[in-house]
Amino acid sequence: MRPLPFVLAALLSGAALVAGVVHAARPADFLPQWQRAAKQADAGFSGFSAARGEQFFNATHGGEWSCASCHTRNPAAAGKHAKTGKIIAPLAPAANAERFTDAANVEKWFKRNCSDVLNRACTAQEKGDVLTYLLGVRP
Amino acid sequence: MKFFASRFGTSRCALVAGLASFVVAGVALADGHVYTATNPAWKAECGSCHVAYPPALLPAASWRALMMQLDQHFGTDASIDAKTAREITAFLEANAGRARKETSATPVLRITETRWFQKEHDEISARTRRSPAVKSAADCEACHTQAAQGDFSERTRRAPR
């Protein structure tokens, strides 16, 4: 029989591995849940579109700001907060490995920024389109 | 240093170095403009769009009011989850500045609207205020180069450019 401490250590490291996988998502892992939600909201949903995402990203939506106001029209480059001037790290996952890896962080920023840009929450279709666009942006 | 090390031993040497750094820190603190209170959640959340303003710059009532309306934070939505908000509020309250006599009965939310801030900055010319390097009066780093480290001392201050 193996000594108890060894078994415990093995169990703990296994749990840490699982937790790590759950916590540190890959950017593309966000798409399936938004796909399901978009399908539920609209039976005619026909997938995400990078072109639509790009257009959404660069357009204003009734307010003063677009996504590009802070993130610039090149999401692979550093941006700048439109009001405070603080430098914002690149948004495109290919230029910044930390982007779209933490679900809580992703939801936090979509809530805030959609509220600032659209004065409402973003739909699953809009989130999926934007991420599909961002995934294709190369530095 | 080698002389000291051989004569007094390395532990005493470390003690002397430690005292020296304490004296330097003391000088900076005597200036009254170096803030050392820190908290990881405060630094990360309050510092993501602007400098994490030191808690001592507003009284506790102001921080409480501000933290209650993060979804309408000076024209932007700065919402955070309830657990993080509670942690940051507790940190801000514990390290808040003392309540100064203000002109209005409601808590001042903008640091730049407090009387002490206006008094501290009243010698700044209109030309400097209009400089394109200064985004607004809330842009501490335009002049206080080490604001992100809580250092607002005269030593680290320079004209905006």
PDB file of C-alpha atoms in Angstrom:
ATOM      1  CA  MET A   1       0.000   0.000   0.000  1.00  0.00           C
ATOM      2  CA  ARG A   2       1.249   3.494  -0.776  1.00  0.00           C
ATOM      3  CA  PRO A   3       1.900   5.841   2.121  1.00  0.00           C
ATOM      4  CA  LEU A   4      -1.037   8.156   2.778  1.00  0.00           C
ATOM      5  CA  PRO A   5       0.862  11.440   2.181  1.00  0.00           C
ATOM      6  CA  PHE A   6       1.780  10.323  -1.326  1.00  0.00           C
ATOM      7  CA  VAL A   7      -1.813   9.418  -2.203  1.00  0.00           C
ATOM      8  CA  LEU A   8      -2.991  12.771  -0.819  1.00  0.00           C
ATOM      9  CA  ALA A   9      -0.403  14.664  -2.827  1.00  0.00           C
ATOM     10  CA  ALA A  10      -1.424  12.848  -5.991  1.00  0.00           C
ATOM     11  CA  LEU A  11      -5.106  13.614  -5.349  1.00  0.00           C
ATOM     12  CA  LEU A  12      -4.363  17.281  -4.651  1.00  0.00           C
ATOM     13  CA  SER A  13      -2.273  17.776  -7.759  1.00  0.00           C
ATOM     14  CA  GLY A  14      -5.017  16.085  -9.811  1.00  0.00           C
ATOM     15  CA  ALA A  15      -7.603  18.472  -8.366  1.00  0.00           C
ATOM     16  CA  ALA A  16      -5.329  21.458  -9.052  1.00  0.00           C
ATOM     17  CA  LEU A  17      -4.927  20.324 -12.651  1.00  0.00           C
ATOM     18  CA  VAL A  18      -8.697  20.103 -13.148  1.00  0.00           C
ATOM     19  CA  ALA A  19      -9.227  23.493 -11.452  1.00  0.00           C
ATOM     20  CA  GLY A  20      -6.530  24.970 -13.647  1.00  0.00           C
ATOM     21  CA  VAL A  21      -8.181  23.716 -16.821  1.00  0.00           C
ATOM     22  CA  VAL A  22     -11.557  25.099 -15.745  1.00  0.00           C
ATOM     23  CA  HIS A  23     -10.150  28.490 -14.733  1.00  0.00           C
ATOM     24  CA  ALA A  24      -7.722  29.153 -17.578  1.00  0.00           C
ATOM     25  CA  ALA A  25      -9.937  28.865 -20.642  1.00  0.00           C
ATOM     26  CA  ARG A  26      -8.673  29.217 -24.178  1.00  0.00           C
ATOM     27  CA  PRO A  27     -10.216  32.123 -26.099  1.00  0.00           C
ATOM     28  CA  ALA A  28     -12.140  29.860 -28.499  1.00  0.00           C
ATOM     29  CA  ASP A  29     -13.700  28.032 -25.506  1.00  0.00           C
ATOM     30  CA  PHE A  30     -16.025  31.012 -25.003  1.00  0.00           C
ATOM     31  CA  LEU A  31     -17.754  30.536 -28.344  1.00  0.00           C
ATOM     32  CA  PRO A  32     -19.919  27.384 -27.737  1.00  0.00           C
ATOM     33  CA  GLN A  33     -21.866  28.900 -24.796  1.00  0.00           C
ATOM     34  CA  TRP A  34     -22.587  32.078 -26.783  1.00  0.00           C
ATOM     35  CA  GLN A  35     -23.546  29.939 -29.752  1.00  0.00           C
ATOM     36  CA  ARG A  36     -26.113  28.080 -27.626  1.00  0.00           C
ATOM     37  CA  ALA A  37     -27.470  31.338 -26.202  1.00  0.00           C
ATOM     38  CA  ALA A  38     -27.666  32.956 -29.648  1.00  0.00           C
ATOM     39  CA  LYS A  39     -29.542  29.953 -31.022  1.00  0.00           C
ATOM     40  CA  GLN A  40     -31.958  30.136 -28.131  1.00  0.00           C
ATOM     41  CA  ALA A  41     -32.569  33.852 -28.703  1.00  0.00           C
ATOM     42  CA  ASP A  42     -32.985  33.509 -32.458  1.00  0.00           C
ATOM     43  CA  ALA A  43     -33.998  30.273 -34.187  1.00  0.00           C
ATOM     44  CA  GLY A  44     -32.575  31.675 -37.435  1.00  0.00           C
ATOM     45  CA  PHE A  45     -29.065  32.045 -35.954  1.00  0.00           C
ATOM     46  CA  SER A  46     -26.572  31.074 -38.622  1.00  0.00           C
ATOM     47  CA  GLY A  47     -23.219  31.285 -36.853  1.00  0.00           C
ATOM     48  CA  PHE A  48     -20.766  34.031 -35.896  1.00  0.00           C
ATOM     49  CA  SER A  49     -19.141  36.338 -38.403  1.00  0.00           C
ATOM     50  CA  ALA A  50     -15.738  38.010 -38.155  1.00  0.00           C
ATOM     51  CA  ALA A  51     -16.812  40.661 -40.675  1.00  0.00           C
ATOM     52  CA  ARG A  52     -19.900  41.541 -38.633  1.00  0.00           C
ATOM     53  CA  GLY A  53     -17.740  41.564 -35.476  1.00  0.00           C
ATOM     54  CA  GLU A  54     -15.276  43.984 -37.040  1.00  0.00           C
ATOM     55  CA  GLN A  55     -18.039  46.304 -38.148  1.00  0.00           C
ATOM     56  CA  PHE A  56     -19.622  46.187 -34.677  1.00  0.00           C
ATOM     57  CA  PHE A  57     -16.228  46.859 -33.070  1.00  0.00           C
ATOM     58  CA  ASN A  58     -15.536  49.992 -35.089  1.00  0.00           C
ATOM     59  CA  ALA A  59     -19.056  51.487 -35.116  1.00  0.00           C
ATOM     60  CA  THR A  60     -20.717  53.709 -32.527  1.00  0.00           C
ATOM     61  CA  HIS A  61     -24.070  52.468 -31.263  1.00  0.00           C
ATOM     62  CA  GLY A  62     -25.984  55.597 -30.364  1.00  0.00           C
ATOM     63  CA  GLY A  63     -23.410  56.854 -27.869  1.00  0.00           C
ATOM     64  CA  GLU A  64     -20.147  58.726 -28.063  1.00  0.00           C
ATOM     65  CA  TRP A  65     -17.808  55.730 -27.964  1.00  0.00           C
ATOM     66  CA  SER A  66     -17.161  52.629 -30.039  1.00  0.00           C
ATOM     67  CA  CYS A  67     -15.032  49.674 -28.872  1.00  0.00           C
ATOM     68  CA  ALA A  68     -12.290  51.173 -31.041  1.00  0.00           C
ATOM     69  CA  SER A  69     -12.406  54.487 -29.144  1.00  0.00           C
ATOM     70  CA  CYS A  70     -10.250  52.857 -26.473  1.00  0.00           C
ATOM     71  CA  HIS A  71      -8.977  49.650 -28.127  1.00  0.00           C
ATOM     72  CA  THR A  72      -8.192  51.445 -31.458  1.00  0.00           C
ATOM     73  CA  ARG A  73      -9.120  50.071 -34.878  1.00  0.00           C
ATOM     74  CA  ASN A  74      -6.173  47.684 -34.552  1.00  0.00           C
ATOM     75  CA  PRO A  75      -6.911  45.370 -31.590  1.00  0.00           C
ATOM     76  CA  ALA A  76      -3.434  43.837 -31.925  1.00  0.00           C
ATOM     77  CA  ALA A  77      -1.932  47.167 -30.830  1.00  0.00           C
ATOM     78  CA  ALA A  78      -2.055  48.776 -27.390  1.00  0.00           C
ATOM     79  CA  GLY A  79      -5.033  51.031 -26.824  1.00  0.00           C
ATOM     80  CA  LYS A  80      -5.622  54.088 -24.703  1.00  0.00           C
ATOM     81  CA  HIS A  81      -8.560  54.884 -22.428  1.00  0.00           C
ATOM     82  CA  ALA A  82     -10.592  57.599 -24.184  1.00  0.00           C
ATOM     83  CA  LYS A  83     -11.115  59.539 -20.977  1.00  0.00           C
ATOM     84  CA  THR A  84      -8.164  58.895 -18.673  1.00  0.00           C
ATOM     85  CA  GLY A  85      -5.468  58.220 -21.267  1.00  0.00           C
ATOM     86  CA  LYS A  86      -4.320  55.049 -19.473  1.00  0.00           C
ATOM     87  CA  ILE A  87      -2.601  52.567 -21.782  1.00  0.00           C
ATOM     88  CA  ILE A  88      -4.671  49.429 -22.459  1.00  0.00           C
ATOM     89  CA  ALA A  89      -2.883  46.177 -23.365  1.00  0.00           C
ATOM     90  CA  PRO A  90      -3.776  44.702 -26.797  1.00  0.00           C
ATOM     91  CA  LEU A  91      -7.151  42.943 -26.988  1.00  0.00           C
ATOM     92  CA  ALA A  92      -6.480  40.393 -29.739  1.00  0.00           C
ATOM     93  CA  PRO A  93      -5.504  37.019 -28.202  1.00  0.00           C
ATOM     94  CA  ALA A  94      -2.713  36.608 -30.781  1.00  0.00           C
ATOM     95  CA  ALA A  95      -1.089  39.778 -29.426  1.00  0.00           C
ATOM     96  CA  ASN A  96      -1.885  39.245 -25.749  1.00  0.00           C
ATOM     97  CA  ALA A  97      -2.042  35.705 -24.336  1.00  0.00           C
ATOM     98  CA  GLU A  98      -3.979  36.829 -21.230  1.00  0.00           C
ATOM     99  CA  ARG A  99      -7.064  37.918 -23.182  1.00  0.00           C
ATOM    100  CA  PHE A 100     -10.183  35.714 -23.043  1.00  0.00           C
ATOM    101  CA  THR A 101      -8.685  33.228 -20.571  1.00  0.00           C
ATOM    102  CA  ASP A 102     -10.724  34.113 -17.462  1.00  0.00           C
ATOM    103  CA  ALA A 103     -14.513  33.852 -17.655  1.00  0.00           C
ATOM    104  CA  ALA A 104     -15.225  36.244 -14.780  1.00  0.00           C
ATOM    105  CA  ASN A 105     -12.934  38.867 -16.285  1.00  0.00           C
ATOM    106  CA  VAL A 106     -14.502  38.502 -19.738  1.00  0.00           C
ATOM    107  CA  GLU A 107     -18.028  38.935 -18.347  1.00  0.00           C
ATOM    108  CA  LYS A 108     -16.942  41.868 -16.168  1.00  0.00           C
ATOM    109  CA  TRP A 109     -15.559  43.813 -19.115  1.00  0.00           C
ATOM    110  CA  PHE A 110     -18.382  42.978 -21.516  1.00  0.00           C
ATOM    111  CA  LYS A 111     -20.874  44.217 -18.910  1.00  0.00           C
ATOM    112  CA  ARG A 112     -19.038  47.514 -18.353  1.00  0.00           C
ATOM    113  CA  ASN A 113     -18.037  48.252 -21.893  1.00  0.00           C
ATOM    114  CA  CYS A 114     -21.331  47.286 -23.552  1.00  0.00           C
ATOM    115  CA  SER A 115     -23.044  49.526 -21.024  1.00  0.00           C
ATOM    116  CA  ASP A 116     -20.717  52.409 -22.003  1.00  0.00           C
ATOM    117  CA  VAL A 117     -20.862  51.851 -25.761  1.00  0.00           C
ATOM    118  CA  LEU A 118     -24.441  50.567 -26.315  1.00  0.00           C
ATOM    119  CA  ASN A 119     -26.172  51.626 -23.108  1.00  0.00           C
ATOM    120  CA  ARG A 120     -27.354  47.998 -22.747  1.00  0.00           C
ATOM    121  CA  ALA A 121     -25.909  44.497 -22.388  1.00  0.00           C
ATOM    122  CA  CYS A 122     -24.406  42.887 -25.490  1.00  0.00           C
ATOM    123  CA  THR A 123     -26.222  39.918 -26.992  1.00  0.00           C
ATOM    124  CA  ALA A 124     -24.573  36.506 -27.303  1.00  0.00           C
ATOM    125  CA  GLN A 125     -24.535  37.059 -31.080  1.00  0.00           C
ATOM    126  CA  GLU A 126     -22.586  40.340 -30.654  1.00  0.00           C
ATOM    127  CA  LYS A 127     -20.082  38.814 -28.218  1.00  0.00           C
ATOM    128  CA  GLY A 128     -19.531  35.823 -30.506  1.00  0.00           C
ATOM    129  CA  ASP A 129     -19.084  38.015 -33.582  1.00  0.00           C
ATOM    130  CA  VAL A 130     -16.564  40.260 -31.814  1.00  0.00           C
ATOM    131  CA  LEU A 131     -14.540  37.350 -30.430  1.00  0.00           C
ATOM    132  CA  THR A 132     -14.572  35.640 -33.841  1.00  0.00           C
ATOM    133  CA  TYR A 133     -13.204  38.871 -35.331  1.00  0.00           C
ATOM    134  CA  LEU A 134     -10.574  39.236 -32.583  1.00  0.00           C
ATOM    135  CA  LEU A 135      -9.436  35.613 -32.980  1.00  0.00           C
ATOM    136  CA  GLY A 136      -8.571  36.352 -36.595  1.00  0.00           C
ATOM    137  CA  VAL A 137      -6.562  39.508 -35.883  1.00  0.00           C
ATOM    138  CA  ARG A 138      -2.801  38.923 -36.229  1.00  0.00           C
ATOM    139  CA  PRO A 139      -0.123  41.226 -34.840  1.00  0.00           C
TER     140      PRO A 139
ATOM    141  CA  MET B   1      31.327  47.780   3.453  1.00  0.00           C
ATOM    142  CA  LYS B   2      33.912  45.003   3.600  1.00  0.00           C
ATOM    143  CA  PHE B   3      35.460  46.697   6.632  1.00  0.00           C
ATOM    144  CA  PHE B   4      32.108  46.858   8.383  1.00  0.00           C
ATOM    145  CA  ALA B   5      31.313  43.298   7.452  1.00  0.00           C
ATOM    146  CA  SER B   6      34.530  41.948   8.910  1.00  0.00           C
ATOM    147  CA  ARG B   7      34.411  44.124  11.992  1.00  0.00           C
ATOM    148  CA  PHE B   8      30.726  43.903  12.922  1.00  0.00           C
ATOM    149  CA  GLY B   9      29.561  40.817  11.058  1.00  0.00           C
ATOM    150  CA  THR B  10      27.072  40.684   8.189  1.00  0.00           C
ATOM    151  CA  SER B  11      23.971  40.838  10.381  1.00  0.00           C
ATOM    152  CA  ARG B  12      24.995  44.210  11.795  1.00  0.00           C
ATOM    153  CA  CYS B  13      25.794  45.387   8.298  1.00  0.00           C
ATOM    154  CA  ALA B  14      22.264  44.468   7.209  1.00  0.00           C
ATOM    155  CA  LEU B  15      20.931  46.311  10.223  1.00  0.00           C
ATOM    156  CA  VAL B  16      22.825  49.487   9.238  1.00  0.00           C
ATOM    157  CA  ALA B  17      21.517  49.204   5.666  1.00  0.00           C
ATOM    158  CA  GLY B  18      18.014  48.647   7.021  1.00  0.00           C
ATOM    159  CA  LEU B  19      18.236  51.739   9.208  1.00  0.00           C
ATOM    160  CA  ALA B  20      19.488  53.796   6.266  1.00  0.00           C
ATOM    161  CA  SER B  21      16.522  52.821   4.119  1.00  0.00           C
ATOM    162  CA  PHE B  22      14.192  53.542   7.022  1.00  0.00           C
ATOM    163  CA  VAL B  23      15.609  57.073   7.262  1.00  0.00           C
ATOM    164  CA  VAL B  24      15.099  57.612   3.503  1.00  0.00           C
ATOM    165  CA  ALA B  25      11.510  56.376   3.758  1.00  0.00           C
ATOM    166  CA  GLY B  26      11.047  58.642   6.773  1.00  0.00           C
ATOM    167  CA  VAL B  27      12.131  61.697   4.781  1.00  0.00           C
ATOM    168  CA  ALA B  28       9.696  60.878   1.981  1.00  0.00           C
ATOM    169  CA  LEU B  29       6.880  60.348   4.473  1.00  0.00           C
ATOM    170  CA  ALA B  30       7.716  63.599   6.260  1.00  0.00           C
ATOM    171  CA  ASP B  31       6.881  65.281   2.950  1.00  0.00           C
ATOM    172  CA  GLY B  32       3.376  63.963   3.637  1.00  0.00           C
ATOM    173  CA  HIS B  33       2.795  62.874   0.082  1.00  0.00           C
ATOM    174  CA  VAL B  34       3.774  59.227  -0.022  1.00  0.00           C
ATOM    175  CA  TYR B  35       0.964  56.738   0.540  1.00  0.00           C
ATOM    176  CA  THR B  36       1.897  53.173   1.388  1.00  0.00           C
ATOM    177  CA  ALA B  37      -1.472  51.489   2.151  1.00  0.00           C
ATOM    178  CA  THR B  38      -2.086  48.834  -0.473  1.00  0.00           C
ATOM    179  CA  ASN B  39      -4.406  45.937  -1.295  1.00  0.00           C
ATOM    180  CA  PRO B  40      -4.220  43.637  -4.338  1.00  0.00           C
ATOM    181  CA  ALA B  41      -7.936  43.930  -5.271  1.00  0.00           C
ATOM    182  CA  TRP B  42      -7.859  47.743  -4.922  1.00  0.00           C
ATOM    183  CA  LYS B  43      -4.697  47.999  -6.987  1.00  0.00           C
ATOM    184  CA  ALA B  44      -6.042  45.715  -9.760  1.00  0.00           C
ATOM    185  CA  GLU B  45      -9.616  47.017  -9.964  1.00  0.00           C
ATOM    186  CA  CYS B  46      -9.197  50.732  -9.222  1.00  0.00           C
ATOM    187  CA  GLY B  47      -5.981  50.808 -11.224  1.00  0.00           C
ATOM    188  CA  SER B  48      -7.313  49.288 -14.446  1.00  0.00           C
ATOM    189  CA  CYS B  49      -8.624  52.529 -16.014  1.00  0.00           C
ATOM    190  CA  HIS B  50      -6.752  55.155 -14.014  1.00  0.00           C
ATOM    191  CA  VAL B  51      -4.189  55.424 -11.249  1.00  0.00           C
ATOM    192  CA  ALA B  52      -5.491  53.653  -8.149  1.00  0.00           C
ATOM    193  CA  TYR B  53      -6.086  56.811  -6.113  1.00  0.00           C
ATOM    194  CA  PRO B  54      -4.768  56.436  -2.556  1.00  0.00           C
ATOM    195  CA  PRO B  55      -7.547  55.900   0.015  1.00  0.00           C
ATOM    196  CA  ALA B  56      -6.208  58.793   2.093  1.00  0.00           C
ATOM    197  CA  LEU B  57      -7.283  61.272  -0.594  1.00  0.00           C
ATOM    198  CA  LEU B  58     -10.991  61.060   0.321  1.00  0.00           C
ATOM    199  CA  PRO B  59     -12.838  60.576   3.618  1.00  0.00           C
ATOM    200  CA  ALA B  60     -14.613  57.268   4.330  1.00  0.00           C
ATOM    201  CA  ALA B  61     -18.099  58.686   3.593  1.00  0.00           C
ATOM    202  CA  SER B  62     -16.958  59.676   0.103  1.00  0.00           C
ATOM    203  CA  TRP B  63     -15.500  56.230  -0.632  1.00  0.00           C
ATOM    204  CA  ARG B  64     -18.682  54.557   0.637  1.00  0.00           C
ATOM    205  CA  ALA B  65     -20.868  56.702  -1.633  1.00  0.00           C
ATOM    206  CA  LEU B  66     -18.581  56.129  -4.598  1.00  0.00           C
ATOM    207  CA  MET B  67     -18.463  52.362  -4.132  1.00  0.00           C
ATOM    208  CA  MET B  68     -22.287  52.244  -4.019  1.00  0.00           C
ATOM    209  CA  GLN B  69     -22.608  53.591  -7.559  1.00  0.00           C
ATOM    210  CA  LEU B  70     -19.818  51.963  -9.541  1.00  0.00           C
ATOM    211  CA  ASP B  71     -22.219  51.307 -12.423  1.00  0.00           C
ATOM    212  CA  GLN B  72     -22.339  55.091 -12.890  1.00  0.00           C
ATOM    213  CA  HIS B  73     -18.729  55.970 -12.217  1.00  0.00           C
ATOM    214  CA  PHE B  74     -18.105  59.475 -13.610  1.00  0.00           C
ATOM    215  CA  GLY B  75     -19.812  58.611 -16.886  1.00  0.00           C
ATOM    216  CA  THR B  76     -18.694  54.990 -17.228  1.00  0.00           C
ATOM    217  CA  ASP B  77     -19.834  51.615 -15.923  1.00  0.00           C
ATOM    218  CA  ALA B  78     -17.154  50.348 -13.536  1.00  0.00           C
ATOM    219  CA  SER B  79     -19.192  47.550 -11.891  1.00  0.00           C
ATOM    220  CA  ILE B  80     -17.378  44.811 -10.024  1.00  0.00           C
ATOM    221  CA  ASP B  81     -18.698  41.711  -8.298  1.00  0.00           C
ATOM    222  CA  ALA B  82     -20.161  42.167  -4.807  1.00  0.00           C
ATOM    223  CA  LYS B  83     -17.421  40.232  -2.996  1.00  0.00           C
ATOM    224  CA  THR B  84     -14.600  42.292  -4.494  1.00  0.00           C
ATOM    225  CA  ALA B  85     -16.563  45.494  -3.884  1.00  0.00           C
ATOM    226  CA  ARG B  86     -16.904  44.635  -0.195  1.00  0.00           C
ATOM    227  CA  GLU B  87     -13.179  43.923   0.138  1.00  0.00           C
ATOM    228  CA  ILE B  88     -12.194  47.172  -1.583  1.00  0.00           C
ATOM    229  CA  THR B  89     -14.702  49.251   0.395  1.00  0.00           C
ATOM    230  CA  ALA B  90     -13.324  47.865   3.661  1.00  0.00           C
ATOM    231  CA  PHE B  91      -9.763  48.702   2.565  1.00  0.00           C
ATOM    232  CA  LEU B  92     -10.740  52.243   1.494  1.00  0.00           C
ATOM    233  CA  GLU B  93     -12.589  52.896   4.753  1.00  0.00           C
ATOM    234  CA  ALA B  94      -9.753  51.573   6.901  1.00  0.00           C
ATOM    235  CA  ASN B  95      -7.240  53.853   5.180  1.00  0.00           C
ATOM    236  CA  ALA B  96      -9.444  56.834   4.320  1.00  0.00           C
ATOM    237  CA  GLY B  97      -8.430  60.404   4.934  1.00  0.00           C
ATOM    238  CA  ARG B  98      -9.918  62.266   7.861  1.00  0.00           C
ATOM    239  CA  ALA B  99     -13.134  64.093   7.076  1.00  0.00           C
ATOM    240  CA  ARG B 100     -12.332  67.686   6.293  1.00  0.00           C
ATOM    241  CA  LYS B 101     -14.838  70.479   6.409  1.00  0.00           C
ATOM    242  CA  GLU B 102     -16.389  70.618   2.977  1.00  0.00           C
ATOM    243  CA  THR B 103     -18.732  73.185   1.541  1.00  0.00           C
ATOM    244  CA  SER B 104     -21.527  70.755   0.669  1.00  0.00           C
ATOM    245  CA  ALA B 105     -23.439  68.417   2.957  1.00  0.00           C
ATOM    246  CA  THR B 106     -23.241  65.454   0.558  1.00  0.00           C
ATOM    247  CA  PRO B 107     -19.906  63.596   0.340  1.00  0.00           C
ATOM    248  CA  VAL B 108     -17.508  64.922  -2.300  1.00  0.00           C
ATOM    249  CA  LEU B 109     -16.903  62.205  -4.894  1.00  0.00           C
ATOM    250  CA  ARG B 110     -14.207  63.839  -6.984  1.00  0.00           C
ATOM    251  CA  ILE B 111     -10.810  64.191  -5.329  1.00  0.00           C
ATOM    252  CA  THR B 112     -10.270  67.276  -7.496  1.00  0.00           C
ATOM    253  CA  GLU B 113     -13.296  68.949  -5.888  1.00  0.00           C
ATOM    254  CA  THR B 114     -12.034  68.669  -2.325  1.00  0.00           C
ATOM    255  CA  ARG B 115     -10.820  71.893  -0.779  1.00  0.00           C
ATOM    256  CA  TRP B 116      -7.405  70.488   0.127  1.00  0.00           C
ATOM    257  CA  PHE B 117      -6.803  69.388  -3.478  1.00  0.00           C
ATOM    258  CA  GLN B 118      -7.692  72.815  -4.837  1.00  0.00           C
ATOM    259  CA  LYS B 119      -5.485  74.479  -2.227  1.00  0.00           C
ATOM    260  CA  GLU B 120      -2.563  72.158  -3.016  1.00  0.00           C
ATOM    261  CA  HIS B 121      -2.865  72.857  -6.748  1.00  0.00           C
ATOM    262  CA  ASP B 122      -3.822  76.541  -6.782  1.00  0.00           C
ATOM    263  CA  GLU B 123      -0.409  77.684  -8.016  1.00  0.00           C
ATOM    264  CA  ILE B 124      -0.670  75.732 -11.283  1.00  0.00           C
ATOM    265  CA  SER B 125      -1.035  78.079 -14.239  1.00  0.00           C
ATOM    266  CA  ALA B 126      -3.949  77.938 -16.670  1.00  0.00           C
ATOM    267  CA  ARG B 127      -1.409  77.216 -19.403  1.00  0.00           C
ATOM    268  CA  THR B 128      -0.164  74.091 -17.638  1.00  0.00           C
ATOM    269  CA  ARG B 129      -3.742  72.962 -17.000  1.00  0.00           C
ATOM    270  CA  ARG B 130      -4.496  73.275 -20.699  1.00  0.00           C
ATOM    271  CA  SER B 131      -1.390  71.323 -21.740  1.00  0.00           C
ATOM    272  CA  PRO B 132      -2.292  68.417 -24.048  1.00  0.00           C
ATOM    273  CA  ALA B 133      -0.107  66.202 -21.851  1.00  0.00           C
ATOM    274  CA  VAL B 134      -2.654  66.649 -19.045  1.00  0.00           C
ATOM    275  CA  LYS B 135      -5.815  64.666 -19.838  1.00  0.00           C
ATOM    276  CA  SER B 136      -7.669  66.248 -16.903  1.00  0.00           C
ATOM    277  CA  ALA B 137      -7.053  67.395 -13.343  1.00  0.00           C
ATOM    278  CA  ALA B 138      -7.524  63.724 -12.406  1.00  0.00           C
ATOM    279  CA  ASP B 139      -4.488  62.744 -14.486  1.00  0.00           C
ATOM    280  CA  CYS B 140      -2.091  62.601 -11.512  1.00  0.00           C
ATOM    281  CA  GLU B 141       0.693  60.981 -13.534  1.00  0.00           C
ATOM    282  CA  ALA B 142       0.999  63.966 -15.875  1.00  0.00           C
ATOM    283  CA  CYS B 143       3.040  65.652 -13.128  1.00  0.00           C
ATOM    284  CA  HIS B 144       3.371  63.108 -10.287  1.00  0.00           C
ATOM    285  CA  THR B 145       5.534  60.623 -12.157  1.00  0.00           C
ATOM    286  CA  GLN B 146       5.371  57.962  -9.401  1.00  0.00           C
ATOM    287  CA  ALA B 147       1.655  58.337  -8.594  1.00  0.00           C
ATOM    288  CA  ALA B 148       1.022  54.680  -9.420  1.00  0.00           C
ATOM    289  CA  GLN B 149       3.406  53.803  -6.559  1.00  0.00           C
ATOM    290  CA  GLY B 150       1.608  56.174  -4.180  1.00  0.00           C
ATOM    291  CA  ASP B 151       4.463  58.691  -4.348  1.00  0.00           C
ATOM    292  CA  PHE B 152       3.193  62.270  -4.703  1.00  0.00           C
ATOM    293  CA  SER B 153       6.286  63.879  -3.163  1.00  0.00           C
ATOM    294  CA  GLU B 154       7.983  66.957  -4.617  1.00  0.00           C
ATOM    295  CA  ARG B 155      11.022  64.795  -5.378  1.00  0.00           C
ATOM    296  CA  THR B 156       9.207  62.864  -8.128  1.00  0.00           C
ATOM    297  CA  ARG B 157       7.209  65.775  -9.544  1.00  0.00           C
ATOM    298  CA  ARG B 158       7.875  67.384 -12.903  1.00  0.00           C
ATOM    299  CA  ALA B 159       6.169  69.760 -15.343  1.00  0.00           C
ATOM    300  CA  PRO B 160       3.899  67.928 -17.815  1.00  0.00           C
ATOM    301  CA  ARG B 161       5.256  67.241 -21.294  1.00  0.00           C
TER     302      ARG B 161
END
